[in-house]
């Protein structure tokens, strides 16, 4: 009900950009028309926050359209993770992609593992083995290597990616990519994924 009533969307938006929502305009109680006003307001704010909302309106939220609801929530989550990454500092300056790569490699190396990544376009990431080693380096007890495959076949890669995402979520990381994003080596999403892990340290 909170999602369909628009309140949850507004709370998420306000948590990402404090003060973005004028709560005096929000109907915390009321009939479906009042709730629709909330949904329209939430979509308008998402647009102001540079989310792509073409073909999406408050009615989609009010009616529980899962696909269109997730389309906006995914963009808001991505925005939040990028903010987290930008808030991190490396030697007093804003983090670069290379800094995140270096941090991940150092973390894995310190744990005694030999896997490495060269960039977020590194095709070896498709096996998830480096990511799993990174998760273990951050929290050793979080990973059960008996559940990890060699990552040689497409099926093994998918299994490893699913496992890595599950472990990351249990560790408290904000994860919004899916296994295909890892298997297909989506650089932008891998950056935000590993950046989210970096924020856990």
Phi, psi and omega in degrees: 000321181295324178291312182295331180276356176086347184294317181299318178300315181295323178295319178297314180298318182289332178286331179281318178230095183305133179088357181294325183264130173270099187293346177290344179267356186264135177265105180281339175223159177143183181277183185296334179288324176293321179293325178296324177300318177301314182297317178297320178296318179297319179292322178297319178293319178302320178297317179296334179272015176072022173280148177276114183237024179300127179078010180238132175222180183299331180299324179299318178291314183299327181270358178075033177290101188299314184300313183284329175295313180294330180300319179282316181299321179299317180294322179293321178296317179298317179300319181295316180295319178297324177295320179298315180297316181293333181283340178287151182233146177233111182054041175082002180235166180295143183293141173251169177303318181297325178296319181293318178299314181297318179299313182297315180297318180296318182298315181292317181298320180295336180275356178094004179272154185260353182291151179213162172233145180263330179192180178279002174256002183297117184294340180293342179295340183298337180280345183069001183297319179294317181299317180295320176297324178293317177301317179294326179293325179285317181215090187309319184285352183284338185251131174251103185293348176292340180264001183262132180267168177296342179070029183272324182258167179300320180295318179294322179297318179296317179298316179295319181297317178299317181295315181299317180296318179298317179295316181300318179296318179295332179280354177097008180284145175279111185242128177226007174269163179246172186302325180298328179296327177283311182300322181272359178056070175275105188303316183294317181288327176293324177299312181291327179295308182289328175298321177296322177294323180298325181289348179279341189298000000 
